[in-house]
PDB file of C-alpha atoms in Angstrom:
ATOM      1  CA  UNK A   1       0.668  26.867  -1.458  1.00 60.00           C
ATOM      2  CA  UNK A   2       2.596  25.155  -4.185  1.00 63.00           C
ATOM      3  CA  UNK A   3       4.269  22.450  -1.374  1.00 71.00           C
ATOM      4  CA  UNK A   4       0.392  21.337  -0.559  1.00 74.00           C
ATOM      5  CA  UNK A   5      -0.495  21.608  -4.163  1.00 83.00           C
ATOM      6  CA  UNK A   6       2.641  19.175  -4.818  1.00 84.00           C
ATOM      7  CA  UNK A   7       2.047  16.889  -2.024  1.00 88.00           C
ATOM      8  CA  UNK A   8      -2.017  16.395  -2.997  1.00 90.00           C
ATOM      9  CA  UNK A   9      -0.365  15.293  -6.413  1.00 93.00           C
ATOM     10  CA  UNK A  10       1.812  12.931  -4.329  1.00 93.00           C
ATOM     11  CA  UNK A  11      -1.168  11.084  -2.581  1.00 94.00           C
ATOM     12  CA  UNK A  12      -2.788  11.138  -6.197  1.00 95.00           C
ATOM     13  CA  UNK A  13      -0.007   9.790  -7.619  1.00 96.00           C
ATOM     14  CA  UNK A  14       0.402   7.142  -5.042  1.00 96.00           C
ATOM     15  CA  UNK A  15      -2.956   5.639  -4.664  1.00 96.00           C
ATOM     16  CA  UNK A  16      -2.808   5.338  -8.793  1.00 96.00           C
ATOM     17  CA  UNK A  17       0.822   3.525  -8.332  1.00 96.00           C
ATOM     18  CA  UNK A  18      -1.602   1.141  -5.675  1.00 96.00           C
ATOM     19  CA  UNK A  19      -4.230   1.012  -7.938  1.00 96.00           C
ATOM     20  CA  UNK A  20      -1.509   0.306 -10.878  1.00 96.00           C
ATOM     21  CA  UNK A  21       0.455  -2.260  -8.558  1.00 95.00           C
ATOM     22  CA  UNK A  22      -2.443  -4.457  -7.902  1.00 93.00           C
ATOM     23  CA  UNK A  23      -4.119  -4.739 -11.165  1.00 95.00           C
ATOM     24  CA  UNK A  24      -0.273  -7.021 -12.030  1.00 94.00           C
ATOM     25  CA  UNK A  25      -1.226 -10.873 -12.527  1.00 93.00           C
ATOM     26  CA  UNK A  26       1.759 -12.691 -10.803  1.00 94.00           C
ATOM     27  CA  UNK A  27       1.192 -12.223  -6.728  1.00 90.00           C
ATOM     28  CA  UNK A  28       5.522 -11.796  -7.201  1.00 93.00           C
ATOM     29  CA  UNK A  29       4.992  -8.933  -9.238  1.00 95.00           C
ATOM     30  CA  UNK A  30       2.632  -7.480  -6.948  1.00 95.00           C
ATOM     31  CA  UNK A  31       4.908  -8.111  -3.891  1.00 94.00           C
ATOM     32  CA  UNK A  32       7.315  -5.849  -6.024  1.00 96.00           C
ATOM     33  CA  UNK A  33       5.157  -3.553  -7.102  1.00 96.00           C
ATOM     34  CA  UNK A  34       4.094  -2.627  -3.335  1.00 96.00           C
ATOM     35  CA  UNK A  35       7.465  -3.044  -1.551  1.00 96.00           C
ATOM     36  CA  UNK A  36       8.843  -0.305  -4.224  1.00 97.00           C
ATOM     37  CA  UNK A  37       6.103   1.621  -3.163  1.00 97.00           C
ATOM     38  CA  UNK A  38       7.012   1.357   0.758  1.00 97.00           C
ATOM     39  CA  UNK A  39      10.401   2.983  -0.667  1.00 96.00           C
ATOM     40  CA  UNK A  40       9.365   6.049  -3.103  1.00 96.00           C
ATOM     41  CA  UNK A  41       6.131   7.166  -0.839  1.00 95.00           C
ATOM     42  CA  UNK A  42       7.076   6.326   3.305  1.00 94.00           C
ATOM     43  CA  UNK A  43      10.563   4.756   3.386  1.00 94.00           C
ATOM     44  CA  UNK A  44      12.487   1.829   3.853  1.00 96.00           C
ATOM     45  CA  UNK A  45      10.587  -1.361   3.620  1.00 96.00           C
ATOM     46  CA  UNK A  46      12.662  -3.530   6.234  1.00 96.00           C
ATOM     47  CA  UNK A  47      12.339  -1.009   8.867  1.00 97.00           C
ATOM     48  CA  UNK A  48       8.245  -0.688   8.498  1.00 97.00           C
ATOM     49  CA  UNK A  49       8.124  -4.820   8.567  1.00 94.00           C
ATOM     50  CA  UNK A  50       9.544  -4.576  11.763  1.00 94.00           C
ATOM     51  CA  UNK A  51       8.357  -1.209  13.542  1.00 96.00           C
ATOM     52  CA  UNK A  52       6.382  -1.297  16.445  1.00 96.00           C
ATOM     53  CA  UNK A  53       3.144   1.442  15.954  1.00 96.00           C
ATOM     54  CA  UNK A  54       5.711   3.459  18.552  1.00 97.00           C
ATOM     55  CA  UNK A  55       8.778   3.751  15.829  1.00 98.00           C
ATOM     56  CA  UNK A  56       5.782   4.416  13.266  1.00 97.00           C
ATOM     57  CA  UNK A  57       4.769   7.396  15.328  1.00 97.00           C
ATOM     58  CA  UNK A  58       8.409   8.673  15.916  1.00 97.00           C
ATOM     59  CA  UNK A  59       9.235   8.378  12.412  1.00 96.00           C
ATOM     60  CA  UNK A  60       6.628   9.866  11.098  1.00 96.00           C
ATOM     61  CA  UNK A  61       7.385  12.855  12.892  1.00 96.00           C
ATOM     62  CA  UNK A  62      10.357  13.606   9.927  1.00 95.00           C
ATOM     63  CA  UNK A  63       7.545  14.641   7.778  1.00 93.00           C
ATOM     64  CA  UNK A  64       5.951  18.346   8.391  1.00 93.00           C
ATOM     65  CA  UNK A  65       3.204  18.150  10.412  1.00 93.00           C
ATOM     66  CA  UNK A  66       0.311  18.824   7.828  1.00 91.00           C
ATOM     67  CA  UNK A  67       1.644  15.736   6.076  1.00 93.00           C
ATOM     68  CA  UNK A  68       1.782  13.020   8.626  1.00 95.00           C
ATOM     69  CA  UNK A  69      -1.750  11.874   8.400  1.00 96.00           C
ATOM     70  CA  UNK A  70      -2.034  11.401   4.370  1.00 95.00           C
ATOM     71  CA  UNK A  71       1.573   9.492   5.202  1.00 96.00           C
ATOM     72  CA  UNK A  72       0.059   7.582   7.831  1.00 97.00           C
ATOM     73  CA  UNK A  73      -2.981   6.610   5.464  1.00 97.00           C
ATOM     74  CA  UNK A  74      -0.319   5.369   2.774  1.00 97.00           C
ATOM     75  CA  UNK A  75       1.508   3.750   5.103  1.00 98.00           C
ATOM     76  CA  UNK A  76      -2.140   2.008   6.213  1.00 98.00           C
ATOM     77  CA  UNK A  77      -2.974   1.241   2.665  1.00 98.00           C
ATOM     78  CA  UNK A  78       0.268  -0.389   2.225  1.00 98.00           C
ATOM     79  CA  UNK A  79       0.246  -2.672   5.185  1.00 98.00           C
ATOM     80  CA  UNK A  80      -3.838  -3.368   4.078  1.00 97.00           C
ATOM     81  CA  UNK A  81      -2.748  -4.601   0.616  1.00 97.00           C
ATOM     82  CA  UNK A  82       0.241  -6.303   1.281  1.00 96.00           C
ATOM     83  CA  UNK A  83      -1.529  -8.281   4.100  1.00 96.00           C
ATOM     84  CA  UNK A  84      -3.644 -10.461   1.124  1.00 92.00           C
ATOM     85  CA  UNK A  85      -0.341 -11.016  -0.363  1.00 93.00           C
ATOM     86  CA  UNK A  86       1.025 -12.503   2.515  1.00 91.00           C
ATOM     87  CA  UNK A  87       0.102 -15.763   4.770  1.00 87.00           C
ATOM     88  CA  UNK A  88      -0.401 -16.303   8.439  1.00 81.00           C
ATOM     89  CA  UNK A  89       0.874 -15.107  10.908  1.00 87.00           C
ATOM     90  CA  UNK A  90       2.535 -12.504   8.757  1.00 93.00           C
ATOM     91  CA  UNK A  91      -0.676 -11.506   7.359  1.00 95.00           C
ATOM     92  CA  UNK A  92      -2.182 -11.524  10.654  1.00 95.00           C
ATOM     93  CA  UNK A  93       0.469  -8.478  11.734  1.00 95.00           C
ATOM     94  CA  UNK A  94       0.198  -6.536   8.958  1.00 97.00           C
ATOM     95  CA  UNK A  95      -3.570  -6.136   9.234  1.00 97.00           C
ATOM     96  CA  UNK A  96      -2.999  -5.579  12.888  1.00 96.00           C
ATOM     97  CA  UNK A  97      -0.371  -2.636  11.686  1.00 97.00           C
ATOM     98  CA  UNK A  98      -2.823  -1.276   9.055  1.00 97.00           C
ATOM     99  CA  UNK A  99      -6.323  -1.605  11.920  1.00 97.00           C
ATOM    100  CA  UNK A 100      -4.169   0.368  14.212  1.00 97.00           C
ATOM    101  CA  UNK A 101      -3.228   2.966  11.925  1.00 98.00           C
ATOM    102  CA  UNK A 102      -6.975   3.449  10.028  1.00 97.00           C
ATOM    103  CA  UNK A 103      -8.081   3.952  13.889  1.00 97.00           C
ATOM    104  CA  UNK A 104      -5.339   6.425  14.974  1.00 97.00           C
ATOM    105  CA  UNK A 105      -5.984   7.964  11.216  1.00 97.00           C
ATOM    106  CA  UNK A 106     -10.109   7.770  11.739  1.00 96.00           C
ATOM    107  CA  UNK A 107      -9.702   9.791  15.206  1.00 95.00           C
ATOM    108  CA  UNK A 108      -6.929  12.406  14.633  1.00 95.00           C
ATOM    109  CA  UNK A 109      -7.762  13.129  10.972  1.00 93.00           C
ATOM    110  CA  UNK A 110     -11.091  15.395  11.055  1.00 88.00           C
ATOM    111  CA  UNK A 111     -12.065  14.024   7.271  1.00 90.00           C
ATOM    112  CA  UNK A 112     -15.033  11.291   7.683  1.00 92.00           C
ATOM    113  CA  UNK A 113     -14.313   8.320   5.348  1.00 94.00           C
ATOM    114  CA  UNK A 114     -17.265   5.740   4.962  1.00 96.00           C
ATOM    115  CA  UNK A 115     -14.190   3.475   3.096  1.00 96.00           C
ATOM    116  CA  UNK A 116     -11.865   3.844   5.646  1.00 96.00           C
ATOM    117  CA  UNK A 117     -14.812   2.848   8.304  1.00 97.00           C
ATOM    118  CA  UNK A 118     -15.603  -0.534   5.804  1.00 97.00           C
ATOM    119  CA  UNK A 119     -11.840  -1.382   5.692  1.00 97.00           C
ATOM    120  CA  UNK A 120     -11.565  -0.872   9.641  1.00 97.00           C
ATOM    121  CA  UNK A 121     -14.714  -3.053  10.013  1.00 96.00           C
ATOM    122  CA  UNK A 122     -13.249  -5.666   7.108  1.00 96.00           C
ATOM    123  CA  UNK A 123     -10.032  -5.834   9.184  1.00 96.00           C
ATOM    124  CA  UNK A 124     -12.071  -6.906  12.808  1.00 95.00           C
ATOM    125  CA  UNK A 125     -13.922  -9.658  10.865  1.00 94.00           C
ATOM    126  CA  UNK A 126     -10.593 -11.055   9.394  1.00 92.00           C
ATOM    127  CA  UNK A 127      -8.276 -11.008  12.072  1.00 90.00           C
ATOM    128  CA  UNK A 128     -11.626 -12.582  14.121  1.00 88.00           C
ATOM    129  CA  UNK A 129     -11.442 -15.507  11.178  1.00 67.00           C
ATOM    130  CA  UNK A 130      -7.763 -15.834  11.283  1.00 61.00           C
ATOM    131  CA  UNK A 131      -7.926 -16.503  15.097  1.00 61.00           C
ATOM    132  CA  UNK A 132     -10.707 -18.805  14.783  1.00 56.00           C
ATOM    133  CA  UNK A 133      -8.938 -20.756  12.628  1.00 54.00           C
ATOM    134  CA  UNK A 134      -5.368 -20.718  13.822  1.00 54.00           C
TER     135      UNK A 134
END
């Protein structure tokens, strides 16, 4: 009981460190702000750049089991917000990483989220726009 009571303060805590991260004025600051976040709430920031959704889902597995979906969701959240801080084609994969993840996370979670269902939709209409336009 008082590991799940901790890690519910954990995913408080880190969506107010988000919410925190992107209210900062310089983009550079921001880009700080989130890639420190990467490190204290999922882990190492150059190996989720570069993971395949495959390593994702082996990594995760580190976590206990009736953690890995909240850590998927950060994980998601991360590569959502740090995708309007980037440019193409950069930005292009990480809302590709985050779409992937807020699908596996819609289907395997059992907890209906209305804003995880807008951000899925917002991510289809961008990545359509960024191939129209690349």
């Amino acid at each position: 009981m008082l590991q799940q009571d901790y890690f519910l303060r954990l995913i408080r805590e880190f969506f107010a460190a988000l919410q925190r991260a992107l209210e900062k004025n310089e983009i550079e600051d921001r880009t700080k702000a989130v890639h420190e976040l990467y490190e204290q709430y999922v882990g190492p920031y150059e190996f989720y750049q570069a993971a395949t959704i495959e390593q994702i889902m082996t990594d995760i597995k580190r976590y206990p089991e009736n953690q890995r979906i909240n850590r998927l969701e950060m994980l998601a959240e991360l590569y959502y917000v740090e995708a309007d801080l980037r440019s193409t084609p950069f930005r292009e994969h990480l809302y590709n990483q985050a779409y992937l993840l807020f699908r596996f996370i819609d289907t395997h979670s059992g907890v209906y989220s209305i804003e995880r269902k807008e951000k899925i939709a917002e991510i289809e209409k961008k990545l359509q726009v960024d191939k129209l336009t690349s």
